[in-house]
Coordinates of C-alpha atoms in Angstrom, one line a residue:
M123 CA -9.6 8.5 -26.6
T124 CA -10.5 5.5 -24.5
Q125 CA -10.4 6.1 -20.8
F126 CA -9.1 3.5 -18.5
S127 CA -7.6 2.9 -15.1
R128 CA -5.5 -0.2 -15.5
R129 CA -4.0 -0.8 -12.1
K130 CA -5.5 -0.5 -8.7
F131 CA -3.3 0.1 -5.7
L132 CA -5.8 -1.3 -3.3
R133 CA -7.8 -4.5 -4.0
T134 CA -11.5 -4.2 -3.1
S135 CA -12.7 -7.7 -4.1
L136 CA -11.8 -9.4 -0.8
V137 CA -14.1 -10.6 1.9
G138 CA -12.7 -10.6 5.3
G139 CA -12.5 -13.8 7.3
A140 CA -13.7 -14.4 10.8
S141 CA -11.4 -14.3 13.8
I142 CA -13.3 -15.3 16.9
T143 CA -13.0 -17.1 20.2
T144 CA -15.9 -19.4 21.0
A145 CA -17.3 -20.4 24.4
A146 CA -17.4 -24.1 25.3
L147 CA -21.1 -24.4 25.5
A148 CA -23.8 -23.5 22.9
N149 CA -27.0 -21.6 23.7
A150 CA -30.0 -23.8 24.3
A151 CA -32.4 -23.5 21.4
P152 CA -35.2 -21.0 22.0
T153 CA -38.3 -22.5 23.5
S154 CA -40.6 -20.0 21.9
G155 CA -40.3 -17.5 19.2
I156 CA -37.5 -17.3 16.7
Y157 CA -34.7 -16.1 19.0
K158 CA -33.5 -16.6 22.5
P159 CA -33.6 -12.9 23.8
G160 CA -30.3 -11.4 24.6
T161 CA -27.3 -9.6 23.1
Y162 CA -24.8 -11.6 21.0
V163 CA -21.5 -10.6 19.5
S164 CA -19.2 -11.8 16.7
K165 CA -16.3 -10.4 14.7
A166 CA -14.7 -10.9 11.3
S167 CA -11.6 -9.5 9.6
G168 CA -12.0 -6.2 7.9
I169 CA -9.5 -4.2 5.9
G170 CA -7.6 -2.8 8.9
G171 CA -8.5 -5.1 11.7
D172 CA -11.5 -6.9 13.2
V173 CA -15.0 -5.6 12.6
I174 CA -17.2 -6.3 15.6
V175 CA -20.9 -6.7 15.4
K176 CA -23.1 -6.7 18.5
M177 CA -26.8 -7.5 18.0
T178 CA -29.7 -7.5 20.5
F179 CA -32.8 -9.7 20.0
D180 CA -36.2 -10.2 21.5
A181 CA -38.1 -13.4 20.9
N182 CA -39.0 -12.5 17.3
K183 CA -36.9 -9.7 16.0
I184 CA -33.6 -7.9 15.9
T185 CA -34.0 -4.8 18.1
D186 CA -30.5 -3.2 18.0
V187 CA -27.3 -3.4 16.0
V188 CA -24.0 -1.9 16.9
I189 CA -21.0 -2.2 14.5
D190 CA -17.5 -1.4 15.7
A191 CA -15.5 -0.6 12.6
K192 CA -12.8 1.6 14.1
H193 CA -10.0 -0.1 12.3
E194 CA -11.6 0.5 8.9
T195 CA -10.9 3.3 6.5
P196 CA -13.0 6.2 7.7
A197 CA -14.3 7.5 4.4
L198 CA -15.2 4.0 3.2
G199 CA -15.4 1.2 5.8
Q200 CA -16.6 3.4 8.7
R201 CA -19.1 5.1 6.5
A202 CA -20.3 1.7 5.2
A203 CA -20.8 0.5 8.8
V204 CA -23.4 3.1 9.3
I205 CA -25.3 2.1 6.1
L206 CA -25.0 -1.6 6.9
Q207 CA -26.3 -1.1 10.4
K208 CA -29.5 0.4 9.0
Q209 CA -29.8 -2.4 6.4
I210 CA -29.6 -5.2 9.0
L211 CA -32.3 -3.5 11.2
Q212 CA -34.6 -2.8 8.3
G213 CA -34.1 -6.2 6.6
Q214 CA -34.1 -8.1 9.9
G215 CA -31.3 -10.4 8.7
A216 CA -27.7 -10.6 7.6
K217 CA -28.5 -10.3 3.9
I218 CA -27.0 -6.9 3.0
D219 CA -26.0 -5.0 -0.1
T220 CA -22.3 -4.5 -0.5
V221 CA -21.4 -0.8 -0.1
S222 CA -19.5 0.4 -3.1
G223 CA -15.7 0.8 -2.3
A224 CA -16.1 -1.1 0.9
S225 CA -16.5 -4.7 -0.1
I226 CA -14.1 -6.1 2.6
T227 CA -15.9 -4.2 5.4
S228 CA -19.3 -5.2 4.0
G229 CA -18.3 -8.9 3.8
A230 CA -17.0 -8.8 7.4
V231 CA -20.2 -7.2 8.7
Q232 CA -22.3 -9.8 6.8
K233 CA -20.3 -12.7 8.2
A234 CA -20.3 -11.5 11.8
A235 CA -24.0 -10.6 11.7
A236 CA -24.9 -14.1 10.3
K237 CA -23.1 -15.6 13.3
C238 CA -24.9 -13.4 15.8
I239 CA -28.2 -14.5 14.3
A240 CA -27.1 -18.2 14.5
Q241 CA -26.1 -17.7 18.1
A242 CA -29.5 -16.2 18.9
K243 CA -31.2 -19.2 17.2
G244 CA -29.1 -21.6 19.3
Q245 CA -27.5 -23.0 16.2
I246 CA -23.8 -22.3 17.1
P247 CA -22.0 -21.7 20.4
V248 CA -22.1 -18.3 22.0
E249 CA -18.9 -16.3 21.1
V250 CA -16.7 -14.5 23.6
I251 CA -14.6 -11.7 22.1
T252 CA -11.1 -11.6 23.7
K253 CA -8.1 -9.4 23.1
D254 CA -5.5 -12.1 22.8
D255 CA -3.9 -10.5 19.7
A256 CA -1.8 -7.6 20.6
A257 CA -2.5 -6.0 17.2
E258 CA -5.9 -5.1 18.6
D259 CA -4.5 -3.8 21.9
D260 CA -5.5 -0.2 22.5
S261 CA -2.9 0.5 25.2
G262 CA 0.0 2.8 24.3
D263 CA 2.5 -0.2 23.9
W264 CA 2.8 -0.8 20.1
L265 CA 5.0 -3.9 20.6
G266 CA 3.1 -5.7 23.4
K267 CA 3.9 -9.3 24.3
A268 CA 3.3 -12.6 22.6
P269 CA 0.0 -13.9 23.8
E270 CA 0.0 -17.0 26.0
I271 CA -2.0 -19.8 24.5
A272 CA -2.7 -23.0 26.5
E273 CA -2.0 -26.3 24.9
K274 CA -5.6 -27.4 25.6
D275 CA -6.8 -24.5 23.5
I276 CA -4.9 -25.6 20.4
A277 CA -7.5 -27.5 18.4
S278 CA -5.3 -29.0 15.7
T279 CA -1.7 -29.3 14.4
V280 CA -0.7 -29.0 10.7
T281 CA 2.8 -30.0 9.5
T282 CA 4.4 -28.8 6.3
N283 CA 7.9 -28.1 5.1
I284 CA 7.4 -24.5 4.2
L285 CA 4.9 -22.1 5.8
V286 CA 4.3 -18.6 4.3
I287 CA 2.4 -16.2 6.5
G288 CA 0.7 -13.6 4.3
C289 CA -0.3 -14.3 0.7
G290 CA 0.0 -10.8 -0.9
T291 CA 2.6 -9.4 -3.3
G292 CA 5.6 -11.3 -1.8
G293 CA 3.9 -14.2 -0.1
M294 CA 2.0 -15.4 -3.3
F295 CA 5.3 -15.5 -5.2
A296 CA 6.9 -17.4 -2.4
V297 CA 4.1 -20.0 -2.3
A298 CA 4.0 -20.4 -6.1
S299 CA 7.8 -20.7 -6.3
A300 CA 8.1 -23.2 -3.5
A301 CA 5.3 -25.4 -5.0
E302 CA 6.8 -25.2 -8.5
N303 CA 10.1 -26.5 -7.1
G304 CA 8.5 -29.5 -5.4
G305 CA 8.1 -28.0 -1.9
K306 CA 5.4 -29.0 0.4
V307 CA 4.0 -25.5 1.2
I308 CA 1.1 -23.9 2.9
G309 CA 0.2 -20.2 2.7
I310 CA -2.0 -18.7 5.3
D311 CA -3.7 -15.3 5.2
R312 CA -6.2 -13.5 7.4
F313 CA -8.4 -12.6 4.4
S314 CA -10.5 -14.8 2.2
T315 CA -8.4 -14.5 -1.0
G316 CA -5.2 -12.8 0.1
T317 CA -4.6 -9.1 -0.3
G318 CA -3.7 -8.9 -3.9
I319 CA -0.5 -8.2 -5.8
R320 CA 0.8 -4.7 -6.7
E321 CA 1.5 -4.4 -10.4
D322 CA 4.5 -2.0 -10.9
L323 CA 7.4 -4.4 -10.7
G324 CA 11.0 -3.3 -11.0
A325 CA 13.7 -5.5 -12.6
I326 CA 17.0 -5.4 -14.4
D327 CA 17.9 -7.5 -17.5
S328 CA 14.5 -8.9 -18.3
R329 CA 13.8 -10.2 -21.8
Y330 CA 11.4 -7.2 -22.2
Q331 CA 14.2 -4.7 -21.5
K332 CA 16.5 -6.6 -23.8
A333 CA 14.0 -6.5 -26.6
E334 CA 13.8 -2.7 -26.2
G335 CA 17.5 -2.2 -25.9
T336 CA 17.3 -1.0 -22.3
K337 CA 20.5 -1.7 -20.4
I338 CA 20.9 -0.7 -16.8
D339 CA 24.2 -1.1 -15.0
K340 CA 23.5 -2.9 -11.7
F341 CA 26.4 -1.2 -9.9
D342 CA 25.1 2.2 -11.0
F343 CA 21.8 1.2 -9.6
I344 CA 23.3 -0.1 -6.3
A345 CA 25.2 3.2 -5.9
M346 CA 22.0 5.2 -6.5
A347 CA 20.0 3.1 -3.9
T348 CA 22.8 3.5 -1.4
R349 CA 22.9 7.3 -1.8
Y350 CA 19.1 7.7 -1.4
A351 CA 19.3 5.6 1.8
G352 CA 22.2 7.6 3.2
G353 CA 24.1 4.3 3.4
H354 CA 21.6 2.6 5.7
V355 CA 21.3 -0.5 3.5
K356 CA 22.9 -3.9 2.9
Q357 CA 24.3 -3.7 -0.6
E358 CA 24.4 -7.5 -0.8
L359 CA 20.6 -7.4 -0.8
I360 CA 20.3 -4.9 -3.6
R361 CA 22.8 -7.1 -5.5
L362 CA 20.6 -10.1 -4.8
W363 CA 17.6 -8.3 -6.4
A364 CA 19.7 -7.1 -9.4
D365 CA 20.9 -10.7 -10.1
N366 CA 17.5 -12.3 -9.8
S367 CA 14.9 -9.7 -10.8
G368 CA 15.0 -10.1 -14.5
E369 CA 14.6 -13.8 -14.3
T370 CA 11.7 -13.3 -11.9
I371 CA 9.9 -11.0 -14.4
N372 CA 10.5 -13.5 -17.2
W373 CA 9.0 -16.2 -15.0
L374 CA 5.9 -14.0 -14.3
G375 CA 5.6 -13.3 -18.0
D376 CA 5.5 -17.1 -18.7
R377 CA 2.7 -17.5 -16.2
L378 CA 0.7 -14.5 -17.6
E379 CA 1.0 -15.1 -21.4
P380 CA -1.2 -18.3 -21.4
V381 CA -4.1 -16.3 -19.9
G382 CA -3.7 -13.5 -22.4
I383 CA -1.9 -10.9 -20.3
K384 CA 1.1 -9.1 -21.7
L385 CA 3.9 -7.6 -19.6
M386 CA 5.6 -4.5 -20.8
N387 CA 8.6 -2.5 -19.5
E388 CA 8.1 1.2 -19.0
V389 CA 10.7 2.7 -21.4
G390 CA 12.1 6.1 -20.5
D391 CA 12.3 9.1 -22.8
T392 CA 15.6 10.3 -24.2
V393 CA 15.5 13.6 -22.3
E394 CA 18.1 14.6 -19.8
T395 CA 16.8 15.3 -16.3
R396 CA 18.7 16.6 -13.3
Y397 CA 17.4 13.7 -11.2
K398 CA 18.5 10.5 -13.0
D399 CA 15.8 7.8 -13.4
F400 CA 16.1 4.1 -14.0
A401 CA 13.6 2.5 -16.4
I402 CA 13.2 -0.7 -14.4
G403 CA 9.4 -0.8 -14.2
H404 CA 7.3 -3.6 -15.7
S405 CA 3.6 -3.9 -15.6
P406 CA 0.7 -6.0 -17.0
Q407 CA -1.3 -4.5 -19.7
K408 CA -5.1 -4.4 -20.1
M409 CA -5.8 -6.7 -17.2
G410 CA -9.6 -6.7 -17.3
K411 CA -11.1 -8.9 -14.6
V412 CA -8.0 -11.2 -14.4
T413 CA -5.6 -10.4 -11.5
L414 CA -2.1 -11.4 -10.8
N415 CA -3.4 -12.8 -7.5
N416 CA -5.8 -15.1 -9.4
V417 CA -3.2 -16.3 -11.9
L418 CA -0.5 -17.1 -9.3
H419 CA -2.9 -18.6 -6.8
D420 CA -4.3 -21.0 -9.4
Y421 CA -0.8 -21.8 -10.6
A422 CA 0.4 -22.6 -7.1
V423 CA -2.6 -24.8 -6.4
K424 CA -2.0 -26.7 -9.6
K425 CA 1.6 -27.3 -8.5
G426 CA 0.4 -28.7 -5.1
A427 CA 0.3 -25.7 -2.8
R428 CA -2.3 -25.4 -0.1
F429 CA -3.9 -22.1 1.1
D430 CA -5.5 -21.7 4.4
Y431 CA -7.4 -18.4 4.1
N432 CA -9.4 -16.7 6.9
T433 CA -6.5 -17.7 9.1
T434 CA -4.6 -15.1 11.2
M435 CA -1.2 -15.7 12.7
V436 CA -1.3 -15.0 16.5
K437 CA 2.4 -15.6 17.2
L438 CA 5.5 -17.4 16.0
E439 CA 6.8 -20.4 17.9
K440 CA 10.5 -21.0 18.7
K441 CA 12.1 -24.1 20.1
N442 CA 15.8 -24.7 20.9
G443 CA 16.7 -21.4 19.1
R444 CA 14.8 -22.3 15.9
V445 CA 11.5 -20.9 14.7
T446 CA 9.3 -23.9 14.1
G447 CA 6.2 -22.3 12.7
C448 CA 3.3 -20.4 14.3
I449 CA 0.0 -20.6 16.1
A450 CA -2.8 -19.1 14.1
K451 CA -6.6 -18.7 14.6
N452 CA -8.8 -20.0 11.8
G453 CA -12.2 -18.7 10.6
D454 CA -14.0 -20.8 13.2
G455 CA -12.1 -19.1 16.0
K456 CA -10.0 -22.2 16.7
Y457 CA -6.3 -22.2 17.3
V458 CA -4.2 -24.1 14.9
R459 CA -0.5 -24.9 15.3
Y460 CA 1.5 -24.9 12.1
I461 CA 4.9 -26.7 12.1
A462 CA 7.3 -25.9 9.2
K463 CA 10.2 -28.3 9.0
K464 CA 12.2 -26.2 6.5
G465 CA 11.3 -22.7 7.2
T466 CA 8.6 -20.1 8.0
V467 CA 8.4 -17.0 5.7
V468 CA 6.8 -13.8 7.1
A469 CA 5.2 -11.6 4.5
T470 CA 2.3 -9.6 6.2
G471 CA 2.9 -6.2 4.6
G472 CA 4.5 -3.8 7.1
Y473 CA 2.8 -1.6 9.6
A474 CA 1.4 1.5 7.8
R475 CA -2.1 0.7 9.1
N476 CA -0.9 0.5 12.7
T477 CA -1.2 4.1 14.0
K478 CA 0.6 3.4 17.3
M479 CA 3.6 2.0 15.5
M480 CA 3.7 4.9 13.1
E481 CA 3.4 7.4 15.9
A482 CA 6.2 5.7 17.9
L483 CA 8.6 5.0 15.1
Q484 CA 8.1 7.7 12.4
P485 CA 5.8 10.5 13.5
W486 CA 7.4 12.9 11.0
N487 CA 5.8 11.0 8.1
L488 CA 2.4 11.2 9.7
R489 CA 2.7 15.0 9.9
V490 CA 3.2 15.4 6.2
S491 CA 0.6 12.7 5.1
S492 CA -3.1 13.0 4.9
R493 CA -4.2 10.0 2.9
L494 CA -3.6 6.2 3.5
G495 CA -3.1 3.8 0.7
A496 CA -1.6 0.8 2.5
M497 CA -2.7 -2.7 1.6
P498 CA -5.1 -4.6 3.9
G499 CA -3.5 -6.3 6.8
A500 CA -0.5 -3.9 7.1
T501 CA -1.0 -3.8 10.9
G502 CA 2.6 -4.7 11.9
S503 CA 1.6 -8.2 13.1
G504 CA 4.4 -9.9 11.2
I505 CA 7.1 -7.5 12.5
R506 CA 5.9 -7.7 16.0
A507 CA 5.8 -11.5 15.9
C508 CA 9.4 -11.6 14.7
L509 CA 10.5 -9.2 17.4
W510 CA 8.8 -11.4 20.0
V511 CA 11.1 -14.3 19.0
G512 CA 14.2 -12.2 19.2
A513 CA 14.6 -10.6 15.8
K514 CA 16.1 -7.1 15.3
M515 CA 14.4 -4.2 13.5
D516 CA 15.9 -1.5 11.4
E517 CA 17.0 1.4 13.6
T518 CA 16.2 3.9 10.8
H519 CA 12.5 4.1 10.1
C520 CA 11.0 5.2 6.9
A521 CA 7.9 5.0 4.6
M522 CA 6.9 5.3 1.0
K523 CA 4.9 8.5 0.4
F524 CA 3.6 10.1 -2.8
D525 CA 2.6 13.7 -3.1
R526 CA -0.9 12.9 -4.2
S527 CA -3.3 14.1 -1.5
A528 CA -5.3 17.3 -1.9
L529 CA -6.8 19.1 1.0
R530 CA -9.6 21.7 1.2
P531 CA -8.1 25.1 2.1
D532 CA -9.4 24.9 5.7
Q533 CA -8.2 21.3 6.3
K534 CA -5.0 20.5 8.2
A535 CA -2.4 18.1 6.9
G536 CA -1.6 15.1 9.1
L537 CA -3.0 12.1 11.0
E538 CA -6.4 13.5 12.0
T539 CA -7.3 14.1 8.3
M540 CA -6.0 10.7 7.4
K541 CA -8.1 9.0 10.1
K542 CA -11.2 10.8 8.8
G543 CA -10.4 9.6 5.2
D544 CA -11.2 13.1 4.0
A545 CA -8.4 14.0 1.6
G546 CA -8.8 14.1 -2.1
F547 CA -7.0 11.6 -4.5
F548 CA -4.8 14.1 -6.3
W549 CA -3.0 11.8 -8.8
I550 CA -1.4 14.7 -10.8
G551 CA 0.1 16.2 -7.6
S552 CA 3.4 14.5 -8.6
Q553 CA 3.6 16.5 -11.8
P554 CA 6.4 19.2 -11.5
W555 CA 3.9 22.1 -11.3
L556 CA 4.9 25.4 -9.7
K557 CA 4.8 24.6 -5.9
V558 CA 4.6 27.3 -3.2
N559 CA 4.5 27.4 0.5
A560 CA 1.8 29.0 2.7
D561 CA 3.5 32.4 2.2
G562 CA 3.0 32.1 -1.6
E563 CA 6.7 31.6 -2.2
R564 CA 8.4 29.0 -4.4
F565 CA 10.7 26.9 -2.2
M566 CA 12.3 24.1 -4.4
N567 CA 13.0 22.5 -7.7
E568 CA 9.7 20.7 -8.3
S569 CA 11.3 18.1 -10.6
G570 CA 12.5 15.2 -8.4
T571 CA 11.2 12.4 -6.3
Y572 CA 7.7 12.3 -5.1
E573 CA 8.9 12.7 -1.5
N574 CA 11.1 15.8 -2.0
P575 CA 8.2 18.3 -1.5
L576 CA 6.9 16.2 1.3
H577 CA 10.1 16.2 3.2
A578 CA 10.3 20.0 2.5
D579 CA 6.9 20.2 4.1
E580 CA 8.6 19.3 7.4
Y581 CA 9.8 22.9 7.3
N582 CA 6.7 24.5 5.6
K583 CA 3.9 26.1 7.6
G584 CA 1.1 23.7 8.1
H585 CA 3.3 20.8 6.9
C586 CA 1.9 21.2 3.3
H587 CA 2.5 23.0 0.0
Y588 CA 0.4 24.2 -2.9
S589 CA 0.5 23.1 -6.5
L590 CA -0.5 25.5 -9.2
F591 CA -1.2 25.0 -12.9
D592 CA -3.2 26.6 -15.7
S593 CA -5.6 25.4 -18.5
N594 CA -2.7 24.3 -20.6
W595 CA -2.0 21.5 -18.1
V596 CA -2.7 18.7 -20.6
K597 CA -0.1 19.9 -23.0
Y598 CA 2.4 20.4 -20.2
T599 CA 2.0 16.9 -18.8
K600 CA 2.9 15.5 -22.2
E601 CA 6.0 17.8 -22.3
F602 CA 7.1 16.8 -18.8
K603 CA 7.9 13.3 -19.9
M604 CA 7.4 11.9 -16.5
H605 CA 8.8 8.6 -15.4
G606 CA 7.0 5.9 -13.5
C607 CA 3.5 5.8 -12.1
S608 CA 3.0 9.6 -12.2
R609 CA 3.1 9.5 -16.0
I610 CA -0.3 10.0 -17.6
W611 CA 0.7 9.5 -21.2
P612 CA 1.7 6.1 -22.8
F613 CA 5.4 5.4 -22.6
A614 CA 7.6 5.5 -25.7
N615 CA 7.0 1.9 -26.5
G616 CA 3.2 2.1 -26.0
A617 CA 3.1 0.7 -22.4
E618 CA 0.1 2.0 -20.5
P619 CA 0.3 4.5 -17.7
N620 CA -1.6 3.9 -14.4
H621 CA -4.1 6.6 -15.3
L622 CA -4.4 8.3 -18.7
W623 CA -4.6 12.0 -19.1
S624 CA -8.2 11.8 -20.4
E625 CA -9.3 10.1 -17.2
V626 CA -7.7 12.9 -15.2
Q627 CA -9.4 15.5 -17.4
D628 CA -12.8 13.9 -17.6
K629 CA -13.2 12.4 -14.2
M630 CA -10.5 13.1 -11.6
L631 CA -10.1 16.8 -11.9
P632 CA -13.8 17.7 -12.2
G633 CA -14.5 15.5 -9.1
L634 CA -11.7 17.2 -7.1
I635 CA -13.1 20.7 -8.0
K636 CA -16.6 19.7 -7.2
N637 CA -15.6 18.4 -3.7
G638 CA -13.5 21.5 -2.9
Y639 CA -10.0 19.8 -3.1
V640 CA -8.9 21.8 -6.2
Q641 CA -9.7 25.4 -6.6
K642 CA -10.4 27.0 -10.0
A643 CA -10.2 30.7 -10.7
D644 CA -10.0 33.2 -13.5
S645 CA -7.1 35.2 -12.0
I646 CA -4.1 34.6 -9.8
E647 CA -5.7 37.0 -7.2
E648 CA -8.9 35.0 -7.1
L649 CA -6.9 31.7 -6.9
A650 CA -4.9 33.1 -4.0
K651 CA -8.0 34.1 -2.2
K652 CA -9.6 30.6 -2.6
L653 CA -6.5 28.9 -1.4
G654 CA -5.9 31.3 1.5
L655 CA -2.6 32.5 0.2
P656 CA -1.3 36.1 0.2
A657 CA -2.4 37.5 -3.2
E658 CA 0.4 40.0 -3.8
Q659 CA 3.1 37.6 -3.0
L660 CA 1.6 34.9 -5.1
K661 CA 1.3 37.3 -8.0
K662 CA 5.0 38.1 -7.7
T663 CA 5.9 34.4 -7.5
V664 CA 3.9 33.5 -10.6
K665 CA 5.3 36.5 -12.5
R666 CA 8.9 35.4 -11.7
Y667 CA 8.2 31.8 -12.5
N668 CA 6.6 32.7 -15.9
E669 CA 9.7 34.8 -16.7
L670 CA 11.9 31.8 -16.1
A671 CA 9.6 29.5 -18.1
Y672 CA 9.6 31.9 -21.1
K673 CA 13.5 32.0 -21.0
G674 CA 13.7 28.3 -20.6
V675 CA 16.3 28.6 -17.8
D676 CA 15.5 28.2 -14.1
T677 CA 18.2 30.3 -12.4
D678 CA 16.4 30.1 -9.1
F679 CA 16.2 26.3 -8.5
G680 CA 17.5 24.7 -11.7
K681 CA 14.5 22.9 -13.0
E682 CA 14.8 21.4 -16.5
K683 CA 13.5 23.5 -19.4
H684 CA 10.9 20.9 -20.5
R685 CA 9.4 21.0 -17.0
L686 CA 9.0 24.7 -16.7
S687 CA 5.3 25.3 -17.3
P688 CA 4.1 29.0 -17.1
L689 CA 0.8 30.0 -15.6
D690 CA -0.6 32.4 -18.2
K691 CA -3.8 30.9 -19.6
P692 CA -6.9 31.1 -17.4
P693 CA -8.7 29.5 -15.8
F694 CA -6.0 28.7 -13.1
Y695 CA -6.0 25.7 -10.8
G696 CA -4.5 25.2 -7.3
A697 CA -4.5 22.6 -4.6
K698 CA -3.4 22.4 -1.0
N699 CA -1.0 19.4 -1.4
S700 CA -0.1 16.7 1.1
G701 CA 1.2 13.2 1.2
W702 CA -0.3 9.8 0.4
L703 CA 1.2 7.1 2.7
L704 CA 1.5 3.8 0.7
C705 CA 3.6 1.6 3.0
T706 CA 6.3 1.4 5.5
L707 CA 9.8 0.5 4.3
D708 CA 11.7 -0.4 7.5
G709 CA 11.4 -3.9 9.0
I710 CA 13.2 -6.9 10.3
V711 CA 16.9 -7.0 9.6
V712 CA 17.7 -9.9 7.2
D713 CA 20.9 -11.3 5.7
K714 CA 21.6 -12.2 2.1
N715 CA 19.8 -15.5 2.6
L716 CA 16.7 -13.5 3.7
N717 CA 17.1 -15.0 7.2
A718 CA 15.8 -12.8 10.0
C719 CA 18.7 -11.7 12.2
D720 CA 18.9 -11.3 16.0
E721 CA 20.2 -8.4 17.9
N722 CA 23.8 -9.7 17.4
G723 CA 23.3 -9.9 13.6
D724 CA 23.2 -13.7 13.6
P725 CA 20.5 -15.5 11.6
I726 CA 17.6 -17.0 13.4
P727 CA 17.2 -20.6 12.1
G728 CA 13.9 -21.3 10.4
L729 CA 12.7 -17.6 10.1
Y730 CA 12.7 -15.7 6.8
V731 CA 11.2 -12.3 6.1
I732 CA 10.3 -10.6 2.8
G733 CA 8.4 -7.6 1.5
N734 CA 7.5 -4.7 3.7
D735 CA 8.1 -6.8 6.8
S736 CA 11.8 -7.0 5.9
G737 CA 14.4 -4.3 6.3
S738 CA 18.0 -3.5 5.4
Y739 CA 17.0 -2.2 2.0
F740 CA 15.5 1.3 2.3
A741 CA 16.0 4.4 4.4
N742 CA 15.2 8.1 4.4
E743 CA 13.0 8.1 1.3
Y744 CA 11.7 5.9 -1.5
P745 CA 13.7 6.4 -4.7
N746 CA 10.6 6.3 -7.0
L747 CA 12.7 7.4 -10.0
A748 CA 13.3 3.6 -10.1
T749 CA 9.8 2.5 -10.9
G750 CA 8.6 -0.6 -8.9
M751 CA 11.8 -0.8 -6.8
A752 CA 9.9 -1.9 -3.7
C753 CA 7.5 -4.3 -5.4
G754 CA 10.3 -5.7 -7.6
R755 CA 12.3 -6.5 -4.5
T756 CA 9.3 -8.1 -2.9
V757 CA 8.3 -10.4 -5.8
T758 CA 12.0 -11.3 -6.5
F759 CA 12.7 -12.2 -2.9
G760 CA 9.5 -14.1 -2.7
R761 CA 10.5 -16.2 -5.6
V762 CA 14.1 -16.6 -4.3
I763 CA 13.1 -17.8 -0.9
G764 CA 10.3 -20.1 -2.1
R765 CA 12.8 -21.9 -4.4
K766 CA 15.6 -21.9 -1.9
L767 CA 13.5 -23.6 0.8
A768 CA 11.9 -26.1 -1.6
K769 CA 15.4 -27.2 -2.6
A770 CA 16.9 -27.2 0.9

């Protein structure tokens, strides 16, 4: 069977843009040799922040290169920085080979190195790196203060009707929708092409669902979402999504069909489960090299939108109680004032990549997570900018986590492992395998949300659990009839899963075993030893679980019959299982018009917030049994606010 991986959660085709401050005077051109001897520095936007390159020159060659990539992903970007440093020295220039999996970091290093060389040749002004963006502040204060920028330092002013800050999943929809409806709109983004659009999109009453006969009661859905959030939601916002999401998906389908991309809804199986799911997911099929980002960008431009890439918001501006736009820094390091007559939309992606915010606001989620999957730019800059102008943030903080990290037996779960980028990508961790704690004991019904075992890990030793399965795992994953992105078999209507079972069998699982993240053994005793679990207790647990599976009735925790998978055919497999942090879900409080609210709950004129920067919609955990609920909200609200402001 053909192997494929259709959707990618993290775009790697971006090249970071520069974000620098230049001195007023240029170097004099060198009087002899190629370079003016000295040390020069420049920076460019990487995947998690600025990558700083410092280069030392004598008259004719580069003598030293130091690359500061501390904000980059440790296993990819930081590793790439070491390779690129050697390339620059050996090649004596900025021409470098992109390191696989770290194209954003590679691009940032190349751009910054080229500017260092140009400085040393006297071709451009000497750059002075400053810390005027509190996102890069290494103090313990995650919020910081809005930077002071003198009027004389603002190089230009741009006026538009609608300004969208961040051109990712929500921002791109907002720009396209505004332009389509005749709005004069500019989208700015710190990266060179935006951050990409996630591709599992939830909706109700789309034409795709109607064609399949799928009917979801919106009030049942609202009740479910409210329960999962413990009531910490504004139901009017979930209603806003329910009333507009189907139309949004139809609109997207109309944009995709002309370029040969088909949308399909992920139809559920007719099997009763203890945890009710909602088949709201839609996803593009067989994308190839075309991306949603490309399609919507080109459509928006065709409709008159403007994009200013390599442009980083520094702060919002407020006058007479109204947010009037923002001050940003462009790729040349110059400050630009953007004035938005109708409204400013903030859509920068939350704060999952801002460790200080995470430690301050939701440290419990860091303790049970060991891998980071947040989109580039999710540094909290949008939320902090909104707070600086008086907006209110959710008081209940939460994040979306999937149980898809695997650790080596001697690794510890949590932030330090996440920082090192040294956890395995354990996609099938969300399957309802037998799961045990560090004492070798079963502790829950494994059939539920992806976060259930992770929240249980708050009580487990080592803040982790262990997933166990045997050589019949392929057969069992088909019988499990999983819902959403954890599914590895085509859906009932033929819609593709994110990863097919054969890809897991042929590539993922062998790689995890090779790298020590999944243990393989011929007996339960041997598996226990490899995982560091008490052998006798694990044998008892497996024996008991097998008895329940053979009977088809789980009298211990109530797992459904079709998800009871015995461990009776060697070899056996096991993984030390932890969380994969995808994004934050708390943000700026908004009203039903998507207007940011102040501490009194009143709307702040001119300021709108969508996507992971916005709040009032989730709490406690992400109800992933409704596939694409977060992305569906983001694209729907992006389209709603773009249209609303264009017609204002």
